[in-house]
Short mmCIF file of C-alpha atoms and ligand atoms in Angstrom, two decimals:
data_model
loop_
_atom_site.label_atom_id
_atom_site.label_comp_id
_atom_site.label_asym_id
_atom_site.label_seq_id
_atom_site.Cartn_x
_atom_site.Cartn_y
_atom_site.Cartn_z
CA MET A 293 0.00 0.00 0.00
CA SER A 294 1.36 3.47 -0.82
CA ALA A 295 1.28 6.11 1.90
CA GLU A 296 -2.27 7.34 1.59
CA LEU A 297 -3.95 6.92 4.95
CA VAL A 298 -5.14 9.66 7.30
CA LEU A 299 -4.57 8.89 10.98
CA ALA A 300 -6.81 10.72 13.44
CA ILE A 301 -6.76 10.88 17.23
CA GLU A 302 -9.64 12.13 19.40
CA THR A 303 -9.20 12.64 23.15
CA SER A 304 -11.25 15.75 23.90
CA CYS A 305 -13.22 14.32 26.81
CA ASP A 306 -13.69 10.77 28.13
CA GLU A 307 -13.59 8.66 24.96
CA THR A 308 -10.21 7.64 23.55
CA ALA A 309 -10.57 7.18 19.80
CA VAL A 310 -8.25 6.46 16.87
CA ALA A 311 -9.22 6.06 13.22
CA LEU A 312 -7.67 5.53 9.81
CA ALA A 313 -9.37 6.89 6.71
CA ASP A 314 -8.54 7.16 3.03
CA LEU A 315 -7.71 10.55 1.56
CA THR A 316 -11.40 11.22 0.82
CA GLY A 317 -12.03 10.76 4.56
CA ARG A 318 -13.91 7.45 4.24
CA PRO A 319 -13.21 5.32 7.34
CA VAL A 320 -10.89 2.34 6.94
CA ALA A 321 -10.74 1.46 10.65
CA SER A 322 -12.20 3.24 13.66
CA ARG A 323 -11.87 2.23 17.32
CA ILE A 324 -13.11 3.80 20.53
CA ALA A 325 -12.11 2.89 24.08
CA SER A 326 -15.00 4.12 26.18
CA GLN A 327 -14.33 5.35 29.70
CA VAL A 328 -18.05 5.65 30.55
CA LYS A 329 -17.94 2.86 33.16
CA LEU A 330 -14.86 4.37 34.78
CA HIS A 331 -16.50 7.76 35.34
CA ALA A 332 -20.03 6.49 36.03
CA PRO A 333 -19.57 6.17 39.83
CA TYR A 334 -18.69 9.90 39.96
CA GLY A 335 -21.77 11.01 37.98
CA GLY A 336 -19.60 12.90 35.49
CA VAL A 337 -16.15 12.97 33.89
CA VAL A 338 -13.12 13.21 36.23
CA PRO A 339 -10.47 15.04 34.14
CA GLU A 340 -7.33 13.45 35.57
CA LEU A 341 -8.79 9.95 35.33
CA ALA A 342 -9.69 10.68 31.70
CA SER A 343 -6.22 11.89 30.68
CA ARG A 344 -4.39 9.05 32.41
CA ASN A 345 -6.57 6.54 30.61
CA HIS A 346 -6.09 8.27 27.24
CA SER A 347 -2.34 7.73 27.75
CA LEU A 348 -2.87 4.06 28.51
CA ASP A 349 -5.37 3.38 25.71
CA LEU A 350 -3.89 5.23 22.73
CA ARG A 351 -1.11 2.84 21.85
CA PRO A 352 -3.24 -0.34 21.80
CA LEU A 353 -5.90 1.51 19.79
CA LEU A 354 -3.30 2.69 17.29
CA GLU A 355 -1.99 -0.85 16.91
CA SER A 356 -5.47 -2.25 16.47
CA VAL A 357 -6.55 0.19 13.72
CA LEU A 358 -3.30 -0.46 11.83
CA SER A 359 -3.83 -4.20 12.14
CA GLU A 360 -7.49 -3.95 11.06
CA ALA A 361 -6.44 -1.91 8.01
CA ASN A 362 -3.59 -4.36 7.33
CA ALA A 363 -1.34 -1.30 7.25
CA SER A 364 1.82 -0.02 8.92
CA SER A 365 2.82 3.45 10.06
CA GLN A 366 4.55 3.88 6.69
CA ASP A 367 1.12 3.96 5.03
CA ILE A 368 0.15 7.13 6.91
CA CYS A 369 0.43 10.37 4.90
CA LEU A 370 -1.42 12.81 7.14
CA VAL A 371 -1.97 12.99 10.90
CA ALA A 372 -4.82 14.81 12.67
CA ALA A 373 -5.76 15.31 16.32
CA THR A 374 -8.50 17.19 18.13
CA SER A 375 -7.16 20.43 19.60
CA GLY A 376 -10.33 21.71 21.31
CA PRO A 377 -12.79 22.37 22.74
CA GLY A 378 -12.64 19.92 25.63
CA LEU A 379 -10.74 19.12 28.79
CA ALA A 380 -7.20 20.57 28.64
CA SER A 381 -5.47 17.54 30.14
CA SER A 382 -7.34 15.16 27.80
CA LEU A 383 -6.71 17.25 24.67
CA LEU A 384 -2.97 17.45 25.45
CA VAL A 385 -2.55 13.68 25.35
CA GLY A 386 -3.96 13.20 21.83
CA ASP A 387 -2.55 16.44 20.43
CA THR A 388 0.97 15.66 21.67
CA LEU A 389 0.92 12.10 20.32
CA GLY A 390 -0.45 13.35 16.98
CA LYS A 391 2.28 15.96 16.61
CA ALA A 392 5.00 13.48 17.62
CA LEU A 393 3.77 10.95 15.06
CA ALA A 394 3.56 13.63 12.35
CA VAL A 395 7.17 14.65 13.03
CA GLY A 396 8.36 11.04 13.20
CA LEU A 397 6.59 10.05 9.99
CA GLY A 398 7.35 13.32 8.18
CA CYS A 399 3.62 13.99 7.55
CA PRO A 400 1.57 17.18 7.63
CA PHE A 401 -0.40 17.68 10.86
CA TYR A 402 -3.96 19.02 11.11
CA SER A 403 -5.28 20.38 14.43
CA ILE A 404 -9.00 19.72 14.21
CA ASN A 405 -11.79 21.51 16.04
CA HIS A 406 -13.91 18.78 17.65
CA LEU A 407 -17.05 20.72 16.67
CA GLU A 408 -16.01 20.72 13.01
CA GLY A 409 -15.70 16.94 13.32
CA HIS A 410 -19.32 16.75 14.52
CA LEU A 411 -20.55 19.35 12.02
CA LEU A 412 -19.26 17.48 8.95
CA SER A 413 -20.10 13.98 10.25
CA PRO A 414 -23.56 13.74 8.57
CA PHE A 415 -21.70 13.75 5.22
CA LEU A 416 -19.48 10.84 6.25
CA GLN A 417 -21.84 7.90 6.08
CA PRO A 418 -23.57 7.44 3.68
CA ALA A 419 -20.90 9.27 1.71
CA ARG A 420 -22.09 12.59 0.41
CA LYS A 421 -20.30 15.62 -1.01
CA ILE A 422 -20.18 18.45 1.54
CA SER A 423 -22.36 21.30 0.30
CA PRO A 424 -23.69 24.51 1.90
CA HIS A 425 -26.20 23.74 4.64
CA LEU A 426 -27.59 24.65 8.02
CA ALA A 427 -25.92 22.63 10.80
CA LEU A 428 -27.35 21.76 14.19
CA ILE A 429 -24.77 20.36 16.62
CA VAL A 430 -26.29 18.90 19.78
CA SER A 431 -23.81 17.34 22.17
CA GLY A 432 -23.01 17.16 25.87
CA GLY A 433 -21.22 20.50 25.79
CA HIS A 434 -22.79 22.38 22.88
CA THR A 435 -26.03 23.33 21.18
CA LEU A 436 -25.12 25.25 18.04
CA LEU A 437 -26.85 26.41 14.88
CA ILE A 438 -24.27 27.13 12.19
CA ASP A 439 -24.57 28.46 8.67
CA CYS A 440 -22.05 26.29 6.79
CA ARG A 441 -21.09 27.67 3.38
CA GLY A 442 -18.27 25.21 2.73
CA VAL A 443 -15.43 23.39 4.52
CA GLY A 444 -13.88 25.85 6.98
CA ASP A 445 -16.47 28.58 6.25
CA TYR A 446 -18.83 28.67 9.23
CA ARG A 447 -21.07 31.39 10.70
CA LEU A 448 -22.60 31.05 14.15
CA LEU A 449 -26.35 31.72 14.16
CA GLY A 450 -27.27 30.57 17.64
CA THR A 451 -26.06 28.83 20.78
CA THR A 452 -27.31 28.01 24.25
CA LYS A 453 -27.45 30.72 26.90
CA ASP A 454 -26.90 28.14 29.66
CA ASP A 455 -27.01 24.32 29.54
CA ALA A 456 -26.42 22.33 26.36
CA ALA A 457 -29.18 19.93 25.26
CA GLY A 458 -27.09 16.87 26.22
CA GLU A 459 -26.21 18.47 29.56
CA ALA A 460 -29.95 18.93 30.29
CA PHE A 461 -30.53 15.23 29.54
CA ASP A 462 -27.58 14.26 31.76
CA LYS A 463 -28.57 16.50 34.70
CA VAL A 464 -32.19 15.34 34.67
CA GLY A 465 -30.97 11.72 34.33
CA LYS A 466 -29.00 12.29 37.53
CA LEU A 467 -32.11 13.69 39.30
CA LEU A 468 -33.95 10.52 38.27
CA GLY A 469 -31.10 8.42 39.68
CA LEU A 470 -30.26 7.00 36.24
CA PRO A 471 -26.74 5.93 35.26
CA TYR A 472 -24.44 8.46 33.55
CA PRO A 473 -24.78 9.64 30.80
CA GLY A 474 -28.49 10.31 31.25
CA GLY A 475 -29.35 11.03 27.58
CA PRO A 476 -29.52 7.45 26.28
CA GLU A 477 -31.14 6.30 29.55
CA ILE A 478 -33.93 8.90 29.40
CA SER A 479 -34.48 8.12 25.73
CA LYS A 480 -34.81 4.37 26.51
CA ARG A 481 -37.33 4.99 29.30
CA ALA A 482 -39.31 7.50 27.19
CA GLU A 483 -40.34 4.77 24.75
CA GLY A 484 -44.03 4.01 25.26
CA GLY A 485 -44.42 7.01 27.61
CA ASN A 486 -47.06 9.73 27.17
CA ARG A 487 -45.35 12.84 25.73
CA THR A 488 -48.10 15.16 27.01
CA ALA A 489 -48.40 13.74 30.54
CA PHE A 490 -46.32 16.57 32.05
CA SER A 491 -46.16 20.11 30.80
CA PHE A 492 -42.58 21.37 30.57
CA PRO A 493 -41.48 24.82 29.34
CA ARG A 494 -40.24 25.33 25.75
CA SER A 495 -37.85 28.19 26.53
CA MET A 496 -37.10 30.77 23.83
CA LEU A 497 -39.35 29.04 21.32
CA GLN A 498 -40.77 32.39 20.25
CA SER A 499 -37.67 34.50 21.01
CA GLY A 500 -37.22 35.42 17.36
CA ASP A 501 -33.52 34.53 17.43
CA PHE A 502 -31.66 31.23 17.15
CA ASP A 503 -30.45 30.93 20.73
CA PHE A 504 -31.48 28.23 23.18
CA SER A 505 -31.94 27.91 26.95
CA PHE A 506 -32.44 24.62 28.76
CA SER A 507 -31.84 25.55 32.42
CA GLY A 508 -35.52 26.50 33.01
CA LEU A 509 -36.55 23.08 31.71
CA LYS A 510 -34.11 21.41 34.08
CA THR A 511 -35.47 23.43 37.04
CA SER A 512 -39.05 22.61 36.06
CA ALA A 513 -38.10 18.91 35.87
CA ARG A 514 -36.61 19.14 39.38
CA TYR A 515 -39.75 20.79 40.83
CA THR A 516 -41.93 18.18 39.14
CA LEU A 517 -39.88 15.35 40.66
CA ASP A 518 -40.01 17.03 44.10
CA ARG A 519 -43.79 17.27 43.80
CA LEU A 520 -44.15 13.64 42.73
CA GLY A 521 -42.08 12.35 45.63
CA GLY A 522 -41.05 8.74 45.26
CA PRO A 523 -40.48 5.99 44.56
CA LEU A 524 -41.93 6.42 41.05
CA SER A 525 -43.58 3.63 39.07
CA ASP A 526 -42.06 2.64 35.72
CA ASP A 527 -45.11 4.14 33.99
CA ILE A 528 -44.67 7.53 35.65
CA VAL A 529 -40.95 7.51 34.82
CA ALA A 530 -41.80 6.69 31.18
CA ASP A 531 -44.34 9.57 31.02
CA PHE A 532 -41.89 11.95 32.70
CA CYS A 533 -39.04 11.01 30.33
CA ALA A 534 -41.26 11.18 27.22
CA SER A 535 -42.61 14.63 28.21
CA PHE A 536 -39.14 15.94 29.04
CA GLU A 537 -37.66 14.60 25.79
CA GLU A 538 -40.53 16.14 23.80
CA ALA A 539 -39.84 19.59 25.27
CA ILE A 540 -36.21 19.46 24.06
CA VAL A 541 -37.14 18.00 20.68
CA ASP A 542 -39.84 20.66 20.05
CA VAL A 543 -37.35 23.48 20.57
CA LEU A 544 -34.51 21.91 18.54
CA SER A 545 -36.72 21.05 15.58
CA LYS A 546 -38.48 24.43 15.43
CA LYS A 547 -35.29 26.49 15.75
CA LEU A 548 -33.53 24.39 13.11
CA LEU A 549 -36.31 24.86 10.58
CA ASP A 550 -36.75 28.58 11.44
CA ALA A 551 -33.01 29.00 10.79
CA CYS A 552 -33.34 27.18 7.44
CA ILE A 553 -36.15 29.53 6.41
CA ALA A 554 -34.20 32.61 7.53
CA THR A 555 -31.02 31.62 5.66
CA GLY A 556 -32.70 30.01 2.65
CA HIS A 557 -30.91 26.70 3.22
CA ARG A 558 -32.82 23.72 1.87
CA LEU A 559 -30.37 21.22 3.40
CA ALA A 560 -29.83 20.72 7.14
CA ALA A 561 -27.37 18.41 8.90
CA VAL A 562 -27.77 17.27 12.51
CA SER A 563 -24.88 15.87 14.54
CA GLY A 564 -23.47 15.30 18.04
CA GLY A 565 -24.34 12.75 20.72
CA VAL A 566 -27.94 13.94 21.18
CA SER A 567 -28.63 13.31 17.47
CA CYS A 568 -28.68 9.58 18.43
CA ASN A 569 -32.00 10.33 20.12
CA ARG A 570 -34.71 8.40 18.25
CA ARG A 571 -37.50 10.87 18.87
CA LEU A 572 -35.32 13.79 17.75
CA ARG A 573 -34.38 11.98 14.52
CA GLU A 574 -37.99 11.04 13.82
CA ARG A 575 -39.34 14.56 14.47
CA ILE A 576 -36.64 16.46 12.58
CA LEU A 577 -37.01 14.17 9.57
CA SER A 578 -40.80 14.56 9.47
CA ASP A 579 -40.80 18.31 10.25
CA GLY A 580 -38.08 18.80 7.58
CA ASN A 581 -40.16 16.86 5.09
CA SER A 582 -43.21 19.07 5.75
CA ALA A 583 -41.09 22.22 5.39
CA GLY A 584 -39.36 21.06 2.18
CA VAL A 585 -35.94 20.89 3.87
CA GLU A 586 -33.75 17.85 3.25
CA ILE A 587 -32.36 16.54 6.53
CA LEU A 588 -29.14 14.57 7.01
CA VAL A 589 -28.58 13.09 10.46
CA ALA A 590 -25.17 11.67 11.40
CA ASP A 591 -25.01 7.87 11.43
CA PRO A 592 -25.33 6.86 15.13
CA ALA A 593 -21.90 5.19 14.87
CA TYR A 594 -20.40 8.65 14.18
CA SER A 595 -22.71 10.77 16.38
CA THR A 596 -21.07 10.39 19.76
CA ASP A 597 -17.37 11.15 20.07
CA ASN A 598 -15.20 9.20 17.60
CA ALA A 599 -12.02 9.70 15.58
CA ALA A 600 -13.50 8.84 12.15
CA MET A 601 -15.19 12.26 12.13
CA ILE A 602 -11.84 13.90 12.95
CA ALA A 603 -10.17 12.03 10.05
CA PHE A 604 -13.04 13.09 7.76
CA ALA A 605 -12.68 16.75 8.80
CA ALA A 606 -8.90 16.63 8.24
CA ALA A 607 -9.24 14.94 4.83
CA SER A 608 -11.96 17.45 3.87
CA ARG A 609 -9.74 20.41 4.86
CA HIS A 610 -6.82 18.88 2.96
CA ALA A 611 -9.00 18.31 -0.14
CA ALA A 612 -10.31 21.90 0.10
CA GLY A 613 -6.71 23.18 -0.02
CA LEU A 614 -6.67 24.42 3.58
CA SER A 615 -3.17 24.45 5.08
CA PRO A 616 -1.92 22.02 7.72
CA SER A 617 -1.45 23.41 11.23
CA PRO A 618 1.85 24.69 12.63
CA LEU A 619 3.27 22.30 15.22
CA ASP A 620 3.44 25.07 17.80
CA ARG A 621 -0.33 25.60 17.70
CA ASP A 622 -1.53 24.95 21.25
CA ILE A 623 -4.63 23.07 22.31
CA ASN A 624 -7.54 25.32 23.31
CA PRO A 625 -10.16 24.01 25.77
CA ASN A 626 -12.49 26.88 24.75
CA LEU A 627 -11.90 26.69 21.00
CA ARG A 628 -14.79 28.15 19.01
CA LEU A 629 -16.02 27.09 15.61
CA ALA A 630 -17.18 30.49 14.46
O1 KG4 B 722 -21.07 14.35 21.13
P1 KG4 B 722 -20.92 13.66 22.42
O2 KG4 B 722 -20.55 12.19 22.43
O3 KG4 B 722 -19.89 14.35 23.33
C1 KG4 B 722 -19.70 15.74 23.39
O4 KG4 B 722 -18.99 16.26 22.49
O5 KG4 B 722 -20.30 16.34 24.32
O6 KG4 B 722 -22.32 13.86 23.18
C2 KG4 B 722 -22.57 13.29 24.43
C3 KG4 B 722 -23.98 13.69 24.84
C4 KG4 B 722 -24.31 13.30 26.28
O7 KG4 B 722 -24.89 14.44 26.92
C5 KG4 B 722 -25.34 12.19 26.14
O8 KG4 B 722 -26.26 12.12 27.18
C6 KG4 B 722 -26.01 12.59 24.84
O9 KG4 B 722 -24.95 13.02 24.00
N1 KG4 B 722 -26.71 11.46 24.19
C7 KG4 B 722 -28.06 11.40 24.09
C8 KG4 B 722 -28.36 10.16 23.47
N2 KG4 B 722 -27.17 9.52 23.22
C9 KG4 B 722 -26.18 10.33 23.67
N3 KG4 B 722 -29.02 12.28 24.44
C10 KG4 B 722 -30.30 11.93 24.21
N4 KG4 B 722 -30.67 10.77 23.63
C11 KG4 B 722 -29.74 9.86 23.24
N5 KG4 B 722 -30.12 8.71 22.67
ZN1 ZN B 723 -18.47 15.57 20.90
#
């Protein structure tokens, strides 16, 4: 094999991930070592535990993607690593290894914004040419509406004023005593529940801008649980979860389509961990259909944190003629996309 593989490393939070892709960004091998179980007893991510485990997990992951691709380090022609946003100590591990490998292999190095990885991921699988669109990124740390005019050309339209959508799921999951992270747990329990059983606020639905706020919803969920007392039957939990989920989905879907109308985009792409949510996918697809907006949602395999999306972003930047990053570019825990 000639040297034509992109190697990408993602260590922005608690998942250690390594991927190999071809120069068009299509995944050749992608592995994730999840630390969810390690952090679960603490109800959230413990930064030092995360970075120590990134250090331990990266080498075996690197060896396993090379073996799966039947490739050696000599087949790598470009190296990429996530440089932010995220936890500083976690980002440093992947960024430092990526730079060291790029120097050792004599390859260009691309520092990739984790959010750009999410933003472009709906175009990864099934493969689709990246074209101008409206992007909704919904993850544990971010809720962003972005006007994407091309690779590297992003304009921020709206963001959350307080909690991110995933954070609201996780905090309410904790109030319910569910395992961390709460998002997938709430979504599982919401199935079969009555979405109108509880009335939760839809903050900023009529605000006329593209910003979000989820802290009022979280507070309302807490008051509702206090009022209900406990222990709660499975049916009540299902109704509570379905009603809570519906409040988030209503706001995300309406703001996304309002932003499409305002910008004239007829294509929207939804990404980030929360885009795994079944009800969100279902609603955005049907609301998009009614509004004449084509919707792409990231494949669930590439929705939560992974390195294939980082490889795809790096290959897309390379293909668009955007320069590699200087090796003295630092990580940035607060890196912005636009
Ligand atoms: O993108 P991601 O893996 O990490 C960040 O960059 O933050 O997103 C993680 C977030 C968590 O808040 C998690 O609860 C949420 O995605 N999540 C979900 C679902 N699966 C993951 N939220 C709601 N429903 C789901 N099915
Ligand atoms: Zn993420």
